[in-house]
Amino acid sequence: TLIFVSPSAAAVAARRRQGLIARGLTGAEADVVLLLTAGASPAEAASARGAARATVRVQIREAMGKLRCHRQSQLVAAALAL
């Protein structure tokens, strides 16, 4: 009998976070990107992190530059591919 166990959401998020950091993102940038992949808006990500919206916008812009993305949707797709 084979039993297939899918990785938990937390394990997947941890793997993606490490992948983002390995590609040059800071921990804060990676955390914001992960919130975006979960469907949060930038304003919701700011609220969840206790950060200013402007700070999160800068983190998104920096993450996009590091991953060579031109749109936020490309950033999310790149993170989901990890």
Tab-separated table of N, CA and C in Angstrom:
chain	number	residue	atom	x	y	z
A	1	THR	N	0.845	-1.187	0.000
A	1	THR	CA	0.000	0.000	0.000
A	1	THR	C	0.881	1.237	0.000
A	2	LEU	N	0.592	2.123	-0.907
A	2	LEU	CA	1.318	3.392	-0.962
A	2	LEU	C	0.476	4.479	-0.327
A	3	ILE	N	1.118	5.299	0.446
A	3	ILE	CA	0.444	6.444	1.055
A	3	ILE	C	1.169	7.690	0.590
A	4	PHE	N	0.440	8.573	-0.034
A	4	PHE	CA	1.020	9.827	-0.485
A	4	PHE	C	0.676	10.907	0.515
A	5	VAL	N	1.681	11.606	0.951
A	5	VAL	CA	1.487	12.684	1.910
A	5	VAL	C	1.904	13.978	1.236
A	6	SER	N	0.980	14.893	1.156
A	6	SER	CA	1.334	16.182	0.559
A	6	SER	C	1.959	17.057	1.639
A	7	PRO	N	2.885	17.900	1.237
A	7	PRO	CA	3.524	18.761	2.227
A	7	PRO	C	2.513	19.745	2.801
A	8	SER	N	2.692	20.064	4.047
A	8	SER	CA	1.788	21.021	4.681
A	8	SER	C	1.997	22.402	4.082
A	9	ALA	N	1.001	23.236	4.241
A	9	ALA	CA	1.089	24.608	3.732
A	9	ALA	C	2.279	25.332	4.358
A	10	ALA	N	2.527	25.061	5.632
A	10	ALA	CA	3.650	25.713	6.307
A	10	ALA	C	4.987	25.262	5.708
A	11	ALA	N	5.086	23.982	5.368
A	11	ALA	CA	6.330	23.475	4.781
A	11	ALA	C	6.544	24.068	3.394
A	12	VAL	N	5.473	24.188	2.622
A	12	VAL	CA	5.576	24.773	1.289
A	12	VAL	C	6.000	26.228	1.398
A	13	ALA	N	5.385	26.966	2.326
A	13	ALA	CA	5.724	28.382	2.514
A	13	ALA	C	7.179	28.527	2.953
A	14	ALA	N	7.637	27.651	3.842
A	14	ALA	CA	9.027	27.720	4.307
A	14	ALA	C	9.993	27.457	3.160
A	15	ARG	N	9.647	26.483	2.294
A	15	ARG	CA	10.496	26.188	1.141
A	15	ARG	C	10.528	27.364	0.172
A	16	ARG	N	9.380	27.963	-0.064
A	16	ARG	CA	9.336	29.131	-0.954
A	16	ARG	C	10.126	30.288	-0.357
A	17	ARG	N	9.993	30.501	0.951
A	17	ARG	CA	10.708	31.604	1.604
A	17	ARG	C	12.214	31.416	1.430
A	18	GLN	N	12.689	30.201	1.649
A	18	GLN	CA	14.118	29.929	1.481
A	18	GLN	C	14.550	30.133	0.031
A	19	GLY	N	13.700	29.745	-0.903
A	19	GLY	CA	14.010	29.949	-2.309
A	19	GLY	C	14.099	31.417	-2.675
A	20	LEU	N	13.206	32.214	-2.110
A	20	LEU	CA	13.233	33.657	-2.362
A	20	LEU	C	14.485	34.291	-1.764
A	21	ILE	N	14.829	33.888	-0.566
A	21	ILE	CA	16.025	34.426	0.093
A	21	ILE	C	17.275	34.011	-0.688
A	22	ALA	N	17.285	32.779	-1.194
A	22	ALA	CA	18.422	32.313	-1.994
A	22	ALA	C	18.585	33.126	-3.273
A	23	ARG	N	17.504	33.733	-3.718
A	23	ARG	CA	17.547	34.561	-4.930
A	23	ARG	C	17.802	36.034	-4.617
A	24	GLY	N	18.163	36.317	-3.365
A	24	GLY	CA	18.588	37.666	-3.009
A	24	GLY	C	17.590	38.522	-2.270
A	25	LEU	N	16.380	38.017	-2.020
A	25	LEU	CA	15.404	38.811	-1.283
A	25	LEU	C	15.751	38.809	0.204
A	26	THR	N	15.411	39.895	0.873
A	26	THR	CA	15.553	39.924	2.326
A	26	THR	C	14.417	39.102	2.925
A	27	GLY	N	14.534	38.793	4.194
A	27	GLY	CA	13.458	38.070	4.868
A	27	GLY	C	12.142	38.824	4.820
A	28	ALA	N	12.199	40.131	5.017
A	28	ALA	CA	10.982	40.944	4.989
A	28	ALA	C	10.363	40.946	3.599
A	29	GLU	N	11.189	41.074	2.570
A	29	GLU	CA	10.675	41.045	1.199
A	29	GLU	C	10.040	39.698	0.898
A	30	ALA	N	10.699	38.625	1.309
A	30	ALA	CA	10.166	37.279	1.082
A	30	ALA	C	8.828	37.108	1.794
A	31	ASP	N	8.724	37.605	3.017
A	31	ASP	CA	7.474	37.482	3.767
A	31	ASP	C	6.337	38.218	3.079
A	32	VAL	N	6.614	39.389	2.551
A	32	VAL	CA	5.592	40.154	1.839
A	32	VAL	C	5.172	39.403	0.579
A	33	VAL	N	6.130	38.873	-0.155
A	33	VAL	CA	5.814	38.125	-1.369
A	33	VAL	C	4.950	36.917	-1.027
A	34	LEU	N	5.264	36.232	0.052
A	34	LEU	CA	4.459	35.073	0.456
A	34	LEU	C	3.035	35.477	0.799
A	35	LEU	N	2.869	36.631	1.421
A	35	LEU	CA	1.513	37.111	1.699
A	35	LEU	C	0.766	37.386	0.397
A	36	LEU	N	1.465	37.932	-0.584
A	36	LEU	CA	0.839	38.176	-1.882
A	36	LEU	C	0.430	36.860	-2.542
A	37	THR	N	1.274	35.831	-2.422
A	37	THR	CA	0.936	34.536	-3.023
A	37	THR	C	-0.275	33.912	-2.348
A	38	ALA	N	-0.529	34.296	-1.103
A	38	ALA	CA	-1.694	33.787	-0.375
A	38	ALA	C	-2.945	34.593	-0.689
A	39	GLY	N	-2.802	35.613	-1.550
A	39	GLY	CA	-3.964	36.383	-1.961
A	39	GLY	C	-4.141	37.726	-1.280
A	40	ALA	N	-3.192	38.095	-0.425
A	40	ALA	CA	-3.292	39.381	0.261
A	40	ALA	C	-2.967	40.522	-0.698
A	41	SER	N	-3.630	41.630	-0.493
A	41	SER	CA	-3.291	42.843	-1.238
A	41	SER	C	-2.093	43.490	-0.549
A	42	PRO	N	-1.431	44.425	-1.191
A	42	PRO	CA	-0.336	45.125	-0.504
A	42	PRO	C	-0.794	45.784	0.807
A	43	ALA	N	-1.988	46.356	0.811
A	43	ALA	CA	-2.500	46.976	2.039
A	43	ALA	C	-2.719	45.932	3.126
A	44	GLU	N	-3.243	44.767	2.741
A	44	GLU	CA	-3.450	43.688	3.715
A	44	GLU	C	-2.121	43.147	4.213
A	45	ALA	N	-1.132	43.063	3.322
A	45	ALA	CA	0.199	42.608	3.731
A	45	ALA	C	0.804	43.584	4.733
A	46	ALA	N	0.631	44.878	4.483
A	46	ALA	CA	1.141	45.895	5.408
A	46	ALA	C	0.488	45.743	6.775
A	47	SER	N	-0.816	45.572	6.769
A	47	SER	CA	-1.539	45.419	8.033
A	47	SER	C	-1.096	44.161	8.774
A	48	ALA	N	-0.955	43.060	8.051
A	48	ALA	CA	-0.540	41.799	8.670
A	48	ALA	C	0.859	41.889	9.265
A	49	ARG	N	1.714	42.672	8.642
A	49	ARG	CA	3.098	42.800	9.112
A	49	ARG	C	3.281	43.949	10.092
A	50	GLY	N	2.254	44.758	10.264
A	50	GLY	CA	2.391	45.915	11.151
A	50	GLY	C	3.323	46.953	10.562
A	51	ALA	N	3.329	47.034	9.237
A	51	ALA	CA	4.224	47.954	8.532
A	51	ALA	C	3.398	48.999	7.800
A	52	ALA	N	4.052	50.063	7.436
A	52	ALA	CA	3.398	51.100	6.646
A	52	ALA	C	3.190	50.587	5.221
A	53	ARG	N	2.134	51.060	4.580
A	53	ARG	CA	1.876	50.666	3.191
A	53	ARG	C	3.047	51.049	2.295
A	54	ALA	N	3.625	52.203	2.555
A	54	ALA	CA	4.759	52.651	1.737
A	54	ALA	C	5.930	51.688	1.865
A	55	THR	N	6.159	51.178	3.051
A	55	THR	CA	7.250	50.224	3.270
A	55	THR	C	7.011	48.960	2.461
A	56	VAL	N	5.787	48.463	2.485
A	56	VAL	CA	5.463	47.248	1.747
A	56	VAL	C	5.566	47.492	0.244
A	57	ARG	N	5.154	48.664	-0.215
A	57	ARG	CA	5.286	48.975	-1.641
A	57	ARG	C	6.756	48.951	-2.057
A	58	VAL	N	7.633	49.496	-1.210
A	58	VAL	CA	9.072	49.472	-1.511
A	58	VAL	C	9.582	48.031	-1.520
A	59	GLN	N	9.147	47.229	-0.555
A	59	GLN	CA	9.585	45.833	-0.500
A	59	GLN	C	9.131	45.062	-1.737
A	60	ILE	N	7.919	45.329	-2.205
A	60	ILE	CA	7.428	44.674	-3.415
A	60	ILE	C	8.260	45.113	-4.617
A	61	ARG	N	8.510	46.406	-4.719
A	61	ARG	CA	9.299	46.933	-5.841
A	61	ARG	C	10.702	46.325	-5.830
A	62	GLU	N	11.328	46.247	-4.666
A	62	GLU	CA	12.669	45.661	-4.566
A	62	GLU	C	12.645	44.178	-4.944
A	63	ALA	N	11.647	43.454	-4.462
A	63	ALA	CA	11.533	42.029	-4.796
A	63	ALA	C	11.339	41.842	-6.291
A	64	MET	N	10.522	42.696	-6.898
A	64	MET	CA	10.304	42.612	-8.341
A	64	MET	C	11.606	42.844	-9.097
A	65	GLY	N	12.386	43.802	-8.659
A	65	GLY	CA	13.673	44.067	-9.305
A	65	GLY	C	14.623	42.896	-9.181
A	66	LYS	N	14.681	42.309	-7.992
A	66	LYS	CA	15.601	41.194	-7.766
A	66	LYS	C	15.209	39.952	-8.560
A	67	LEU	N	13.917	39.772	-8.789
A	67	LEU	CA	13.447	38.613	-9.548
A	67	LEU	C	13.161	38.960	-11.010
A	68	ARG	N	13.513	40.196	-11.390
A	68	ARG	CA	13.344	40.670	-12.769
A	68	ARG	C	11.908	40.552	-13.257
A	69	CYS	N	10.995	41.004	-12.414
A	69	CYS	CA	9.578	41.009	-12.753
A	69	CYS	C	9.144	42.443	-13.024
A	70	HIS	N	8.207	42.600	-13.932
A	70	HIS	CA	7.709	43.930	-14.263
A	70	HIS	C	6.312	44.177	-13.712
A	71	ARG	N	5.650	43.125	-13.301
A	71	ARG	CA	4.298	43.232	-12.754
A	71	ARG	C	4.212	42.419	-11.469
A	72	GLN	N	3.316	42.857	-10.605
A	72	GLN	CA	3.124	42.140	-9.347
A	72	GLN	C	2.661	40.711	-9.616
A	73	SER	N	1.859	40.517	-10.641
A	73	SER	CA	1.392	39.160	-10.977
A	73	SER	C	2.563	38.260	-11.373
A	74	GLN	N	3.579	38.813	-12.033
A	74	GLN	CA	4.780	38.035	-12.380
A	74	GLN	C	5.532	37.651	-11.123
A	75	LEU	N	5.568	38.557	-10.156
A	75	LEU	CA	6.236	38.283	-8.882
A	75	LEU	C	5.566	37.117	-8.174
A	76	VAL	N	4.256	37.146	-8.126
A	76	VAL	CA	3.504	36.065	-7.479
A	76	VAL	C	3.735	34.750	-8.222
A	77	ALA	N	3.685	34.797	-9.542
A	77	ALA	CA	3.912	33.576	-10.330
A	77	ALA	C	5.305	33.018	-10.100
A	78	ALA	N	6.303	33.888	-10.024
A	78	ALA	CA	7.679	33.443	-9.781
A	78	ALA	C	7.790	32.767	-8.419
A	79	ALA	N	7.147	33.331	-7.413
A	79	ALA	CA	7.191	32.738	-6.065
A	79	ALA	C	6.458	31.413	-6.027
A	80	LEU	N	5.335	31.327	-6.713
A	80	LEU	CA	4.573	30.074	-6.723
A	80	LEU	C	5.313	28.959	-7.460
A	81	ALA	N	6.212	29.337	-8.357
A	81	ALA	CA	6.980	28.339	-9.109
A	81	ALA	C	8.095	27.714	-8.278
A	82	LEU	N	8.396	28.283	-7.131
A	82	LEU	CA	9.484	27.766	-6.285
A	82	LEU	C	9.029	26.525	-5.526
